[in-house]
Short mmCIF file of C-alpha atoms in Angstrom, two decimals:
data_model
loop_
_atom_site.label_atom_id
_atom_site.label_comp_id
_atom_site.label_asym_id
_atom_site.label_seq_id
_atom_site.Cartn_x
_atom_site.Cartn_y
_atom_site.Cartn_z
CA UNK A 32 -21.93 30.38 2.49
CA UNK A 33 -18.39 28.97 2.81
CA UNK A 34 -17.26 25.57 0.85
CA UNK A 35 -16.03 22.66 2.85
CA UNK A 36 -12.90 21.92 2.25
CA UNK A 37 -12.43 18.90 -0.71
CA UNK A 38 -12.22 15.81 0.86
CA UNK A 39 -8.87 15.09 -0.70
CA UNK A 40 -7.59 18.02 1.09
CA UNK A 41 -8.93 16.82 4.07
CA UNK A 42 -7.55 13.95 4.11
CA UNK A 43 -3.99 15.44 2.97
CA UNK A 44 -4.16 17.42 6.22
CA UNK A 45 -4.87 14.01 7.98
CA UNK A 46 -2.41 12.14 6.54
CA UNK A 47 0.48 14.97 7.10
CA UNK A 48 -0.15 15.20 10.80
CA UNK A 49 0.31 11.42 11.19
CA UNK A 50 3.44 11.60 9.18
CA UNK A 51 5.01 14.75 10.99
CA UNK A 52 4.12 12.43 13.88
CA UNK A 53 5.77 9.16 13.14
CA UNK A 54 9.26 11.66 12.23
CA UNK A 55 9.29 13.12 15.47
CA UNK A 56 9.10 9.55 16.70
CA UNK A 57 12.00 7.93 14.91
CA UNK A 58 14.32 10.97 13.57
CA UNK A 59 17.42 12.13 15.35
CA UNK A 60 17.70 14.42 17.26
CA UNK A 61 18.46 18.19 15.35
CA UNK A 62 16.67 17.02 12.43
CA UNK A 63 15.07 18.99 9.38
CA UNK A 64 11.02 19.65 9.98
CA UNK A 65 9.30 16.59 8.72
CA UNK A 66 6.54 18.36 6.82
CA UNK A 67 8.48 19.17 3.49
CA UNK A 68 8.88 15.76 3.53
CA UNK A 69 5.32 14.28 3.91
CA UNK A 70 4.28 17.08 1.45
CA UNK A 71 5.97 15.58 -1.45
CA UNK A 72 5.01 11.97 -0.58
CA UNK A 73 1.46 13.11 -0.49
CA UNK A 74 2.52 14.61 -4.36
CA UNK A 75 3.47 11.46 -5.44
CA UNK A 76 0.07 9.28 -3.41
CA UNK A 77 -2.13 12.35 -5.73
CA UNK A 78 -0.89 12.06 -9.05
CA UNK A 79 -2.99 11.75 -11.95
CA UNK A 80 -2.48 7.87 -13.23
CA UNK A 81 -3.85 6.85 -10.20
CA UNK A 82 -6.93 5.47 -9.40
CA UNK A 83 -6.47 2.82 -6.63
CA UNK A 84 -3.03 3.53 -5.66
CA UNK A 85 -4.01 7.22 -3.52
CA UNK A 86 -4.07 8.74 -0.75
CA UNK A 87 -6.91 6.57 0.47
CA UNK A 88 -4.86 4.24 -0.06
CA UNK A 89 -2.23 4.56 1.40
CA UNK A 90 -4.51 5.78 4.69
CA UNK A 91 -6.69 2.56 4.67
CA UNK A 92 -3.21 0.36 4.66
CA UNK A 93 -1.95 2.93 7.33
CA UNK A 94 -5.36 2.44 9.74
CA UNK A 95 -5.03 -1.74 9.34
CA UNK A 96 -1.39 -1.49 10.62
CA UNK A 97 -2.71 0.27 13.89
CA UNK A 98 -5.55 -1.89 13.88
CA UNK A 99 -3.21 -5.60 14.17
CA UNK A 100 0.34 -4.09 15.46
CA UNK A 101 1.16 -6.33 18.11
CA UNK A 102 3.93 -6.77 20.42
CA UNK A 103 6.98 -7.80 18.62
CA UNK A 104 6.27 -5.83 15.41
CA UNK A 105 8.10 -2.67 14.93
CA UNK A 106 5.11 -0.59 14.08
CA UNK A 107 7.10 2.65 12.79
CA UNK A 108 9.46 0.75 11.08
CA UNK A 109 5.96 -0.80 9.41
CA UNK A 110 4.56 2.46 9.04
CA UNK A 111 7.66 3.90 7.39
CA UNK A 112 6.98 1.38 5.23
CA UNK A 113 3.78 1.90 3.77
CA UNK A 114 4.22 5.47 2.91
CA UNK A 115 6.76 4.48 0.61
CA UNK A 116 5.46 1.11 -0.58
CA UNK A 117 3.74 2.35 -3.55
CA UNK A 118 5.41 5.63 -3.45
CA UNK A 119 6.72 5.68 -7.00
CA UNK A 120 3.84 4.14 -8.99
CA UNK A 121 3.30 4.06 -12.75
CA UNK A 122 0.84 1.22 -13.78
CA UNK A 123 3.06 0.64 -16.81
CA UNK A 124 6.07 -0.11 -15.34
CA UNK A 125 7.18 -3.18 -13.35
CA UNK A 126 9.33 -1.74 -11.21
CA UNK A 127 7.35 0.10 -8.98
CA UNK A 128 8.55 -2.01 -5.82
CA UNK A 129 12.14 -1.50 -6.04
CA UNK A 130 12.00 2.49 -7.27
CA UNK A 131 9.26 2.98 -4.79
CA UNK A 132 12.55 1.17 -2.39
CA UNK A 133 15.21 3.30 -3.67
CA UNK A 134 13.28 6.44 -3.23
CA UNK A 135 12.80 5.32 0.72
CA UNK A 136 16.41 4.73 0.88
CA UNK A 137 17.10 8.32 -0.54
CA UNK A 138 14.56 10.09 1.22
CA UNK A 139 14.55 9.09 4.85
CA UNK A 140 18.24 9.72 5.79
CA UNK A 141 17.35 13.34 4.46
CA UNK A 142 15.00 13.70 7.07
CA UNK A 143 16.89 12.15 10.10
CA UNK A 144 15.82 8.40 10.13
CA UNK A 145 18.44 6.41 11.54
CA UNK A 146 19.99 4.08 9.02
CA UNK A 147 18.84 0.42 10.42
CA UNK A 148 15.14 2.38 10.11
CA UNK A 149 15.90 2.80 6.45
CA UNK A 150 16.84 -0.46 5.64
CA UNK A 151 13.98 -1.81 7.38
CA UNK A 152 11.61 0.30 5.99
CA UNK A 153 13.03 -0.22 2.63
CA UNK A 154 13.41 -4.04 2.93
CA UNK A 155 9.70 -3.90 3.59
CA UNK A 156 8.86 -1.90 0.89
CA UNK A 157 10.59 -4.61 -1.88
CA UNK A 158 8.50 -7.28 0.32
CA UNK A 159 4.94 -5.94 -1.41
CA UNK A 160 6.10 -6.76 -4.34
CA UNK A 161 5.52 -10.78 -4.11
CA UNK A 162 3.67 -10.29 -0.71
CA UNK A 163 5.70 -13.18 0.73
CA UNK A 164 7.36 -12.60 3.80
CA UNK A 165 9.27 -15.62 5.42
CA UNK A 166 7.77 -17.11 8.34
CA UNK A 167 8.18 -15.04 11.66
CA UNK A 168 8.70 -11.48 9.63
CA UNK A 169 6.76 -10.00 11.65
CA UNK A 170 7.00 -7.16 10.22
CA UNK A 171 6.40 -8.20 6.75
CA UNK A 172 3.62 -9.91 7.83
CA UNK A 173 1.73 -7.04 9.32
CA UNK A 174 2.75 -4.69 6.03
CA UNK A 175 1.92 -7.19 3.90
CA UNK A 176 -1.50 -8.20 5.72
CA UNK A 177 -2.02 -4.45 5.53
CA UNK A 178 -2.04 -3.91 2.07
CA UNK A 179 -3.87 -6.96 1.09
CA UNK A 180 -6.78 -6.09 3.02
CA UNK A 181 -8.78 -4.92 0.68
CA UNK A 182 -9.10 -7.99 -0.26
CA UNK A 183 -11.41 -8.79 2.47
CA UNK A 184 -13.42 -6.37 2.26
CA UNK A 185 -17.27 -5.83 1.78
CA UNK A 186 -18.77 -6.90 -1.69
CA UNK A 187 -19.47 -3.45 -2.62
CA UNK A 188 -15.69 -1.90 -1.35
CA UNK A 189 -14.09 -4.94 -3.31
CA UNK A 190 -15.77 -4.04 -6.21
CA UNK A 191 -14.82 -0.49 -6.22
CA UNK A 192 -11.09 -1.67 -5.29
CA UNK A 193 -11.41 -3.62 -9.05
CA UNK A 194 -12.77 -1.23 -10.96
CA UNK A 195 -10.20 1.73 -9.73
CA UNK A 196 -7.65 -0.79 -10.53
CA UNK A 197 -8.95 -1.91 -14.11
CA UNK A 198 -9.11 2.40 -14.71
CA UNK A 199 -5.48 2.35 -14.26
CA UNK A 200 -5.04 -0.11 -16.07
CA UNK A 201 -7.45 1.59 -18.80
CA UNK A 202 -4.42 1.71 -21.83
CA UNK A 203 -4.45 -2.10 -21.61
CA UNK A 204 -6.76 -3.88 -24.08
CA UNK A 205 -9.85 -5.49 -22.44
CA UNK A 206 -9.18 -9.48 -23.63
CA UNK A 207 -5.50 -9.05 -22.46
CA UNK A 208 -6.37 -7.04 -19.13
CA UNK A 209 -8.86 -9.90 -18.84
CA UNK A 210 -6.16 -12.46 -19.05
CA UNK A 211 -3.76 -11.01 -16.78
CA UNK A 212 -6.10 -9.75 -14.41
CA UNK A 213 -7.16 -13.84 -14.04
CA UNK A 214 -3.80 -15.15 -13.78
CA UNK A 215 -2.88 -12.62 -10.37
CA UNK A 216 -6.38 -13.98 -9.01
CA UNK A 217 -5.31 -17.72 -9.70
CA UNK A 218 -2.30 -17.22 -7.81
CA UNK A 219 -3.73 -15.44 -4.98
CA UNK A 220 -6.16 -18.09 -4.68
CA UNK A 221 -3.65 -20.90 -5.04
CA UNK A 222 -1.64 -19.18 -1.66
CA UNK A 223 -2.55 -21.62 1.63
CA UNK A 224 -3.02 -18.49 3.21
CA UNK A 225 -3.60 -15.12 1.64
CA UNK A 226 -3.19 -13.77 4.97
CA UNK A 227 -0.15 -14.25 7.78
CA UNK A 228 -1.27 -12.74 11.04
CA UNK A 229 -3.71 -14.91 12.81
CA UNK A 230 -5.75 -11.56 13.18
CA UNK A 231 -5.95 -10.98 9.11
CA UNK A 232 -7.06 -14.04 8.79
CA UNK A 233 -9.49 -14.01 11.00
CA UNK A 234 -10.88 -10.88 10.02
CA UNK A 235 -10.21 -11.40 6.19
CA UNK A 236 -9.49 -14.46 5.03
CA UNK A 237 -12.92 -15.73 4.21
CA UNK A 238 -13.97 -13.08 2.46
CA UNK A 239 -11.50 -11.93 0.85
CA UNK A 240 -11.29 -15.57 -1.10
CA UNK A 241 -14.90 -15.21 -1.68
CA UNK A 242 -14.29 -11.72 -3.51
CA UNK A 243 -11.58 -12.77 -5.53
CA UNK A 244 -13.67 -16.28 -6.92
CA UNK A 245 -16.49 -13.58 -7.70
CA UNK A 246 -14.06 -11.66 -9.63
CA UNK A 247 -12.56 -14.35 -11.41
CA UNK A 248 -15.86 -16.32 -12.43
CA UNK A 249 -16.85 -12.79 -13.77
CA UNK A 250 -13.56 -12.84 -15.75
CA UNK A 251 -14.50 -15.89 -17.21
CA UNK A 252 -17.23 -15.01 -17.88
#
């Protein structure tokens, strides 16, 4: 009886044709196939030290940017952006942001992406690193909303979204993990909104404060 394919691999597949996609959108003209490309971002989403940061990822972040694009966003430009925004990631590094950036702004001309592409997708890329777009980035807004998302979602998905995240984060001592971990909540829930499109907020707002005052009274705990 043949195997189904892994799931992993499945999604790979997915993921690929929406990249190959999104290049033949926004690449010149003449440019080199896209899928070379994708396959080594898709490398980088799959490697090892990750347990949050993956492929799934990177495709939930992808499906809430379709979900709340609106007029006035650029959507690829957005898109661009979230398959490099945690491109480069090594849990014990800071940098992650800014090489995940660089890596954007090396890779995409390679493949065809007009320049003012590239330095939007890259500027958008640095902006997950604070999640703090100014007011009226739209497109910030929307990557940034992305991304946070998981925030808001159900009990059960938040608390898988903490526990991958304190696994990659499994080389840091549990009292100072605990400590850290508390001090990123505080300052999400000190944010008057942890949201900036009037659609994440409606959608996620709520609950996403009431999962991260769960967490943190567990913290304390």
């Amino acid at each position: 009886m043949p195997t189904s394919p892994h799931p992993d691999a499945e999604l790979a597949a997915a993921l690929l044709d929406r990249w190959t996609a999104l290049l033949e959108r926004v690449v010149t003209p003449g440019s080199p196939p896209p899928a070379a490309f994708g396959d080594e971002l898709l490398r980088r989403w799959s490697e090892p030290q990750r347990r949050y940061h993956t492929l799934t990822h990177l495709a939930a972040v992808l499906d809430v940017v379709d979900e709340l694009a609106e007029p006035g966003e650029d959507a690829d430009a957005v898109r661009l952006g979230a398959w490099f925004h945690d491109a480069v990631y090594a849990p014990d590094r800071s940098e992650n942001e800014e090489r995940s950036a660089r890596l954007a702004e090396r890779v995409l001309p390679e493949a065809g992406v007009p320049a003012a592409l590239v330095a939007e997708a890259a500027r958008l890329v640095r902006l997950t690193t604070g999640h703090d777009p100014a007011p009226g980035d739209r497109n910030g807004e929307l990557l940034c909303d992305a991304d946070l998302a998981v925030l808001g979602r159900d009990p059960a998905a938040y608390a898988a979204y903490a526990a991958a995240v304190r696994e990659e984060y499994g080389f840091v001592p549990e009292e100072a993990f605990r400590a850290g971990r508390a001090q990123i909540l505080e300052q999400l829930l000190g944010l008057p909104s942890l949201f900036r499109t009037a659609a994440a907020r409606a959608r996620y707002d709520a609950a996403a404060r009431s999962n991260l005052g769960a967490e943190l009274d567990a913290l304390r705990s």
